[in-house]
mmCIF file of N, CA and C in Angstrom:
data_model
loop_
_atom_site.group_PDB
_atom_site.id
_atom_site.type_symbol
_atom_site.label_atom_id
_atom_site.label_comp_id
_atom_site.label_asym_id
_atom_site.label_seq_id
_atom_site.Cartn_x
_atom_site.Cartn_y
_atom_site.Cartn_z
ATOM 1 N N UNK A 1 48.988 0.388 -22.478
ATOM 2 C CA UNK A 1 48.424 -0.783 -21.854
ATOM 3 C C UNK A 1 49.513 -1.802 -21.666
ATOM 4 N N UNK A 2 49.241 -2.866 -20.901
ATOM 5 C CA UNK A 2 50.315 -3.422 -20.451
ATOM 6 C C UNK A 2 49.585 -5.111 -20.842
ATOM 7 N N UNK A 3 49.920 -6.354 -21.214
ATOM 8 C CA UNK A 3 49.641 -7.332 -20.877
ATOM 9 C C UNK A 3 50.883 -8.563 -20.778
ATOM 10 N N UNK A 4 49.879 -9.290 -19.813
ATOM 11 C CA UNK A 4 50.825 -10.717 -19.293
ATOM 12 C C UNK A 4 50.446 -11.428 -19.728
ATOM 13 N N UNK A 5 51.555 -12.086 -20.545
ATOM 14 C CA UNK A 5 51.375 -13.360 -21.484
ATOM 15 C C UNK A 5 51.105 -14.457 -20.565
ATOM 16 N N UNK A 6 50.600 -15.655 -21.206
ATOM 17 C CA UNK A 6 50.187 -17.760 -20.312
ATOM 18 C C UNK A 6 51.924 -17.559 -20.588
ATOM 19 N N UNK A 7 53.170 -17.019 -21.036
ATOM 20 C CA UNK A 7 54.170 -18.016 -20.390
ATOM 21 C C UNK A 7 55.176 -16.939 -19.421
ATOM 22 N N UNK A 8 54.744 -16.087 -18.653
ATOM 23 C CA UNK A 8 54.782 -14.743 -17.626
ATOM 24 C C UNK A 8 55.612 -13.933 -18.129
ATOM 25 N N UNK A 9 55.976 -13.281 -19.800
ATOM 26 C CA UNK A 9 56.218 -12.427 -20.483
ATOM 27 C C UNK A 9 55.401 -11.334 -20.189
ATOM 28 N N UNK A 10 56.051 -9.872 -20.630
ATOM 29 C CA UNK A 10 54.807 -8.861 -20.521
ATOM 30 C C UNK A 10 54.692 -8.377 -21.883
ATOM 31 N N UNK A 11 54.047 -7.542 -22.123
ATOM 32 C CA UNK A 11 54.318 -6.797 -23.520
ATOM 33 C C UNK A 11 54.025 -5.142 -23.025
ATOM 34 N N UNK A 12 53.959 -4.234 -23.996
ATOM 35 C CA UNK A 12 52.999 -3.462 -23.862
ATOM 36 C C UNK A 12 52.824 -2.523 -24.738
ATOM 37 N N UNK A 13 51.578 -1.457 -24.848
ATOM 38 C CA UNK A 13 51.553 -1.069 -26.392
ATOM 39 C C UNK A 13 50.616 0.207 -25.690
ATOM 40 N N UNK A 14 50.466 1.066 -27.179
ATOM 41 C CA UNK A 14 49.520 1.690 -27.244
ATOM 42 C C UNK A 14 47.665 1.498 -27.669
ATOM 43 N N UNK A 15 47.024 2.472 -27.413
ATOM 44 C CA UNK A 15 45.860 1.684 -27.155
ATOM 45 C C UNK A 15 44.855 3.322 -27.360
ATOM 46 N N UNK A 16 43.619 3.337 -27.944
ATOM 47 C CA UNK A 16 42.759 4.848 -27.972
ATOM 48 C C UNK A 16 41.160 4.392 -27.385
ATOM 49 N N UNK A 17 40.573 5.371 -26.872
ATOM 50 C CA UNK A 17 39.181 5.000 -26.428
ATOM 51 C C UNK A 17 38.229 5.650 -27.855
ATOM 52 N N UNK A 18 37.672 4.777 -28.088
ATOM 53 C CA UNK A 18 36.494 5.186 -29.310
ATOM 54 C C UNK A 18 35.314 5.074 -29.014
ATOM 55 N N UNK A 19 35.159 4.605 -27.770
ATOM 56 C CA UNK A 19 34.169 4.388 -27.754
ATOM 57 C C UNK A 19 33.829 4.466 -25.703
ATOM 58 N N UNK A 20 32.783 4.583 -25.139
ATOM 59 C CA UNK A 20 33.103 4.645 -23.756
ATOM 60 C C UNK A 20 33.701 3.755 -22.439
ATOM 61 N N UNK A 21 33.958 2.897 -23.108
ATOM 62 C CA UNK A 21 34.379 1.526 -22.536
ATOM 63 C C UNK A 21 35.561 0.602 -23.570
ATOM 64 N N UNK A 22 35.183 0.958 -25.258
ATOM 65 C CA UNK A 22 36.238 0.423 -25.804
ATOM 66 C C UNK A 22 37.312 1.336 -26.511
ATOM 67 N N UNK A 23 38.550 0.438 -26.531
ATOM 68 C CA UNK A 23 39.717 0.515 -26.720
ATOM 69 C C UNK A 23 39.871 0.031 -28.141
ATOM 70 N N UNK A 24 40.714 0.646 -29.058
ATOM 71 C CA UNK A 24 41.473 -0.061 -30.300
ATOM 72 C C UNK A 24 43.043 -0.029 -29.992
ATOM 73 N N UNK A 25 43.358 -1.044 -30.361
ATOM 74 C CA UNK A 25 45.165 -1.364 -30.655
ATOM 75 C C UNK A 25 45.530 -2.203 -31.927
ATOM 76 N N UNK A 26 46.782 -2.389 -31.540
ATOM 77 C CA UNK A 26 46.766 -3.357 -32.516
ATOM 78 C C UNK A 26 46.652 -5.401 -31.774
ATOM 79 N N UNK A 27 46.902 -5.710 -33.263
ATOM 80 C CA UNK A 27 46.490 -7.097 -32.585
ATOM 81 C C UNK A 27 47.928 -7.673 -31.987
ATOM 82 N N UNK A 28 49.420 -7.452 -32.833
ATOM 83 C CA UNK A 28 50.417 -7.715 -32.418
ATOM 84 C C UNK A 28 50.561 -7.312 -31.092
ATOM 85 N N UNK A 29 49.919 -6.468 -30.357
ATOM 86 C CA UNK A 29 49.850 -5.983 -29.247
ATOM 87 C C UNK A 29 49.094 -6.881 -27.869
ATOM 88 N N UNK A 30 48.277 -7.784 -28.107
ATOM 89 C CA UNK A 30 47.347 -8.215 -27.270
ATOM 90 C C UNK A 30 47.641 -9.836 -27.832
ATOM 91 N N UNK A 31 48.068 -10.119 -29.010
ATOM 92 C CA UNK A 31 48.468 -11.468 -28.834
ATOM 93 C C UNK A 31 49.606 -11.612 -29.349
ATOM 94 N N UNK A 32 50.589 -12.765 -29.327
ATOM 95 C CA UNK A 32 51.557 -13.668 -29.564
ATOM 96 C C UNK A 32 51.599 -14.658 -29.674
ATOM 97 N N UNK A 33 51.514 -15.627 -30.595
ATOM 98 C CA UNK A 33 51.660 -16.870 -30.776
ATOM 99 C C UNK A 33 52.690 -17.225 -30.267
ATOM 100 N N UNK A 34 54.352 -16.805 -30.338
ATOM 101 C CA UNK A 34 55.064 -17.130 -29.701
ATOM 102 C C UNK A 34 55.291 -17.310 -27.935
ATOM 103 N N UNK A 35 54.088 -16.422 -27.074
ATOM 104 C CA UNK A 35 54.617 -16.507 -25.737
ATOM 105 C C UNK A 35 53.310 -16.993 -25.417
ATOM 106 N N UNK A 36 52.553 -17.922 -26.311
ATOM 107 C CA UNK A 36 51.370 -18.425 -25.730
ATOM 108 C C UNK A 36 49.895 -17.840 -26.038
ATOM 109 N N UNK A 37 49.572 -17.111 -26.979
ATOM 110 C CA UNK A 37 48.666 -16.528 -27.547
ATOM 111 C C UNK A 37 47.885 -15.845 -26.976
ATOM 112 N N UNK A 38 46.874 -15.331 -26.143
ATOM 113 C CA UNK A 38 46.067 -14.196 -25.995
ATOM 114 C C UNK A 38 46.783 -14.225 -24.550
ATOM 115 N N UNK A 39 46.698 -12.957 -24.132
ATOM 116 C CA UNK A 39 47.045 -12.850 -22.618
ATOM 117 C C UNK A 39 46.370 -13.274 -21.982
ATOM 118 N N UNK A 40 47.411 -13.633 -20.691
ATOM 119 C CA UNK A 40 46.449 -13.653 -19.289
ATOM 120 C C UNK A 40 45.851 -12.347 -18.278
ATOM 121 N N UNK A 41 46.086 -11.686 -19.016
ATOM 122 C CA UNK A 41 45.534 -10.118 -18.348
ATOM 123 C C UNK A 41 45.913 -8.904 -19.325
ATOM 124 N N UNK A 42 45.472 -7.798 -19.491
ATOM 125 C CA UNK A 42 45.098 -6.659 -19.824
ATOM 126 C C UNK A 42 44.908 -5.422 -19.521
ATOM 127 N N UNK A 43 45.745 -4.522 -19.159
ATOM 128 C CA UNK A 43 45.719 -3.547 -18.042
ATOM 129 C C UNK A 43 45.544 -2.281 -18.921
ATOM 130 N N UNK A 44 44.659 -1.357 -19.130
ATOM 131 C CA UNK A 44 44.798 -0.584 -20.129
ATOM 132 C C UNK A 44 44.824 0.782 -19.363
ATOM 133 N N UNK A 45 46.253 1.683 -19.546
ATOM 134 C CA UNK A 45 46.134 3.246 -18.691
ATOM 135 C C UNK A 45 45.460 4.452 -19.811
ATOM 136 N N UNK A 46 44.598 5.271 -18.959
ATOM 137 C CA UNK A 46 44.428 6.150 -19.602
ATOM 138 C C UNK A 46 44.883 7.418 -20.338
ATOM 139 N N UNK A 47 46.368 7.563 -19.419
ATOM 140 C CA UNK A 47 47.111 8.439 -19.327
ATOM 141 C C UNK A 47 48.458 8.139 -18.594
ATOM 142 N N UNK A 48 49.198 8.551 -19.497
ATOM 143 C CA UNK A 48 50.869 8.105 -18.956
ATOM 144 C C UNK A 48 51.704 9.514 -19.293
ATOM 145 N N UNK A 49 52.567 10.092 -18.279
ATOM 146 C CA UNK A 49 53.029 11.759 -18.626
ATOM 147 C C UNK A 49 54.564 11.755 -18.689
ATOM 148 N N UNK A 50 54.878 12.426 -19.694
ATOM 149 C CA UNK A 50 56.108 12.291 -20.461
ATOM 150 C C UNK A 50 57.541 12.099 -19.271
ATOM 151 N N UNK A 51 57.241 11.701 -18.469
ATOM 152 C CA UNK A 51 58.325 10.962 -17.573
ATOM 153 C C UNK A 51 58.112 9.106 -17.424
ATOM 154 N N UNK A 52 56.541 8.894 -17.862
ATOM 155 C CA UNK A 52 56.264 7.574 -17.991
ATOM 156 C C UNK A 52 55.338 7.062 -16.927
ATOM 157 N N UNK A 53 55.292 8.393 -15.967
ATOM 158 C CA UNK A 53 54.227 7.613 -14.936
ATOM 159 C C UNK A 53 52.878 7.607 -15.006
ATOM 160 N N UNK A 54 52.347 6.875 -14.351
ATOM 161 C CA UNK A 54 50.581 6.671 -15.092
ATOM 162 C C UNK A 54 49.644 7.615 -14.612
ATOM 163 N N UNK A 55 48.562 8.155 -15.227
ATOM 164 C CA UNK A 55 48.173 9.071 -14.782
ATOM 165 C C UNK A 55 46.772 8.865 -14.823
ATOM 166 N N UNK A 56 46.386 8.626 -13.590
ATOM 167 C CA UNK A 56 44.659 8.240 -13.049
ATOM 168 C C UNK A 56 44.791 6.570 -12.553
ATOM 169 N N UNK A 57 43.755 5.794 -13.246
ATOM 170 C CA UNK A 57 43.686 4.899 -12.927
ATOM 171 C C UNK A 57 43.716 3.800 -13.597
ATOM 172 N N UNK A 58 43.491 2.506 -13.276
ATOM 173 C CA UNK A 58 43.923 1.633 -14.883
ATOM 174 C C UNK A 58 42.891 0.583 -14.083
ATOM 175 N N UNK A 59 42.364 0.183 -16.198
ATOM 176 C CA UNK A 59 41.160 -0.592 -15.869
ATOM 177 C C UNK A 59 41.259 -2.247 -16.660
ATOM 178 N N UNK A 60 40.514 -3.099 -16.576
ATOM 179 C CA UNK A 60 40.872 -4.347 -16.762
ATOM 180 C C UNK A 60 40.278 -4.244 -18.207
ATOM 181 N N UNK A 61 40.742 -5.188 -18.942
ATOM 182 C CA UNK A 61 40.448 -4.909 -20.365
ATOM 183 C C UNK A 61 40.826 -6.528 -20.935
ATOM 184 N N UNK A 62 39.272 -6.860 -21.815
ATOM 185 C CA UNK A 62 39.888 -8.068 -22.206
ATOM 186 C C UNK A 62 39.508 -7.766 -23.664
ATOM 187 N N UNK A 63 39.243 -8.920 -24.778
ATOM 188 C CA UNK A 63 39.696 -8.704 -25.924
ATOM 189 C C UNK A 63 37.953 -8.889 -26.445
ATOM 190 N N UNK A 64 37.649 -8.029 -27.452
ATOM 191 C CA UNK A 64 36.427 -8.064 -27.594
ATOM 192 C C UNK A 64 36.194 -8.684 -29.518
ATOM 193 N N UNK A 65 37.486 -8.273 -30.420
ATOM 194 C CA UNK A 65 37.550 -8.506 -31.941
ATOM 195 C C UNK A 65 38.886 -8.630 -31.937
ATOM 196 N N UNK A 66 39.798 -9.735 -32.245
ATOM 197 C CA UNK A 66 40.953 -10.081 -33.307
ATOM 198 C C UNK A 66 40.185 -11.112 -33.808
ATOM 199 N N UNK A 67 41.124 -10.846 -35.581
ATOM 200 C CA UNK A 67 40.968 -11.027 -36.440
ATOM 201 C C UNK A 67 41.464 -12.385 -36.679
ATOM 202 N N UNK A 68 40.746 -13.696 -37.014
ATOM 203 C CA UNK A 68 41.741 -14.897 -37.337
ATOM 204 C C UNK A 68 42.106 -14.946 -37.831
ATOM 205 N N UNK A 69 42.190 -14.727 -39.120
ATOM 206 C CA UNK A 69 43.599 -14.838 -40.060
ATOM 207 C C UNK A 69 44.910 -13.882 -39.290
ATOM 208 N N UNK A 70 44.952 -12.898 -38.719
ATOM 209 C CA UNK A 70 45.819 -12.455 -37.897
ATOM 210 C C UNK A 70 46.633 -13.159 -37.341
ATOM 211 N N UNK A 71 45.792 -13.989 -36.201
ATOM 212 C CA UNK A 71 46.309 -15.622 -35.704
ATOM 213 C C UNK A 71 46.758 -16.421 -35.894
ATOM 214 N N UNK A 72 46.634 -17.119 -37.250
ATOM 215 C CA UNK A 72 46.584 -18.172 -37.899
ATOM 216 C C UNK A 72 47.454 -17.591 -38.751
ATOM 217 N N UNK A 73 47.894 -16.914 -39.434
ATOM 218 C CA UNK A 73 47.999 -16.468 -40.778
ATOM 219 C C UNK A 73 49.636 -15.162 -41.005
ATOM 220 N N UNK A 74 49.291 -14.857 -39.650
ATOM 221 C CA UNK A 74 50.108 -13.642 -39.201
ATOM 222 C C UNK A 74 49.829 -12.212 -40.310
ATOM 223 N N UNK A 75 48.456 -12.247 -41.073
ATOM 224 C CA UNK A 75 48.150 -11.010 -41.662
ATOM 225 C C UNK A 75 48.064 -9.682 -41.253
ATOM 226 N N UNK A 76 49.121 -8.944 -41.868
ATOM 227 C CA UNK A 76 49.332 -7.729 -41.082
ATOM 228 C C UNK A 76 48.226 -7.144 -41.839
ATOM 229 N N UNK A 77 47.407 -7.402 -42.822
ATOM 230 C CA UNK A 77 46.822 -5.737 -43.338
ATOM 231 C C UNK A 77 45.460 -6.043 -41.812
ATOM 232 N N UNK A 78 45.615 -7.047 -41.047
ATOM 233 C CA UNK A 78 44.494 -7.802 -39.776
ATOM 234 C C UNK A 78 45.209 -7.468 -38.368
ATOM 235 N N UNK A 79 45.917 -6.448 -38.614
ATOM 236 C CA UNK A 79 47.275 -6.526 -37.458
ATOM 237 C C UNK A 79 45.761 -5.047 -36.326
ATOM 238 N N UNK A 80 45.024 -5.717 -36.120
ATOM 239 C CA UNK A 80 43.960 -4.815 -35.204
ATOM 240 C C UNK A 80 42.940 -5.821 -34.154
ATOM 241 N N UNK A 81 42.934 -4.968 -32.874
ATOM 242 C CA UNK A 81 42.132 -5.415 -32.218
ATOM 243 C C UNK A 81 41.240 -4.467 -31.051
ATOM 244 N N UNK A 82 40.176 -5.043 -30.409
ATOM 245 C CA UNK A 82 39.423 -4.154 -30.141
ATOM 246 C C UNK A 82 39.260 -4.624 -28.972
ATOM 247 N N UNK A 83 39.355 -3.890 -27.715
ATOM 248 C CA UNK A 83 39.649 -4.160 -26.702
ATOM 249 C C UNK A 83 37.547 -3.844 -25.556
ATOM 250 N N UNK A 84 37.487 -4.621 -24.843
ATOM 251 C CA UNK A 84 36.439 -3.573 -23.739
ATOM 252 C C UNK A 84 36.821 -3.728 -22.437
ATOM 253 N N UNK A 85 36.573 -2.357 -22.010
ATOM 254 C CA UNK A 85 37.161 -2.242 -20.203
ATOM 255 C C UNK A 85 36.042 -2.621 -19.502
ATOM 256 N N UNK A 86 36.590 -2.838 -18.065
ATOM 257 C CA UNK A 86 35.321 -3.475 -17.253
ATOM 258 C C UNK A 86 34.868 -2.404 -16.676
ATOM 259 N N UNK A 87 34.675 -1.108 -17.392
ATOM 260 C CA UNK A 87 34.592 0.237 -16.441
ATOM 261 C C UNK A 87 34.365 1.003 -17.995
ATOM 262 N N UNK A 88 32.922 1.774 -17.339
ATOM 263 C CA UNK A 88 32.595 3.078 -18.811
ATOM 264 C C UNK A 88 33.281 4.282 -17.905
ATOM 265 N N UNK A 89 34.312 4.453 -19.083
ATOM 266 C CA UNK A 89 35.583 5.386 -18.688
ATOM 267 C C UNK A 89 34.850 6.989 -19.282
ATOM 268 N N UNK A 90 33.825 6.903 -19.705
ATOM 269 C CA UNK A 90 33.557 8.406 -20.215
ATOM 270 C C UNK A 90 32.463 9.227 -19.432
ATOM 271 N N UNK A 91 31.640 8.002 -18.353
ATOM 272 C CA UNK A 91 30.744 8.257 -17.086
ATOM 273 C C UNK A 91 31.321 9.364 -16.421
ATOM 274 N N UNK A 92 32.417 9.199 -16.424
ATOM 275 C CA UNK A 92 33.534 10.056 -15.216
ATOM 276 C C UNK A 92 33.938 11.404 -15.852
ATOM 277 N N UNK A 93 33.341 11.638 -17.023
ATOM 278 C CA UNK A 93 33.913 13.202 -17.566
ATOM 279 C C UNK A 93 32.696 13.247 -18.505
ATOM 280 N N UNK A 94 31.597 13.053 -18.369
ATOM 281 C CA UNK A 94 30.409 13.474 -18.980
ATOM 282 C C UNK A 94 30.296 15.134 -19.162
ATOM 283 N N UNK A 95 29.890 15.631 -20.195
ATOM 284 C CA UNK A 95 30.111 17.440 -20.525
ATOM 285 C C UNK A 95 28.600 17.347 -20.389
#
């Protein structure tokens, strides 16, 4: 996943679907106190192939659980967050 920080930094991280629409990462991943705290966007890929290019499509994703003491506190054993896409990503491969 990819996000753009409020001061036009990017970051980007890894990210798992647990659920059909949500995402877990970590929280160091989706915020920074230093470049302005929660992003201004959220791009989460489903698939990226060992040359790095993305594979399918990528969906908007904003922040659904970080932890405040995380925030506030910089508690790593809180270093998690829980992401939801604007798209049920498991509609599309129903068994």
């Amino acid at each position: 996943m990819s996000c753009t920080r409020p001061d036009g930094t990017s970051s980007f991280g890894t990210g798992w679907l647990f659920g059909p629409n949500d995402v877990a990462t970590a929280a160091h991943v989706v915020y920074s106190q230093e470049n302005g705290g929660y992003p201004s966007s959220i791009i989460f890929y489903p698939g990226v192939n060992n040359s790095g290019s993305i594979v399918g499509a990528s969906y908007k994703a904003t922040i659904a659980v970080l932890p405040a003491t995380y925030q506030s506190e910089r508690d790593e054993t809180k270093d998690y967050a829980f992401l939801s896409l604007n798209y049920n990503y498991l509609l599309k491969y129903q068994i």
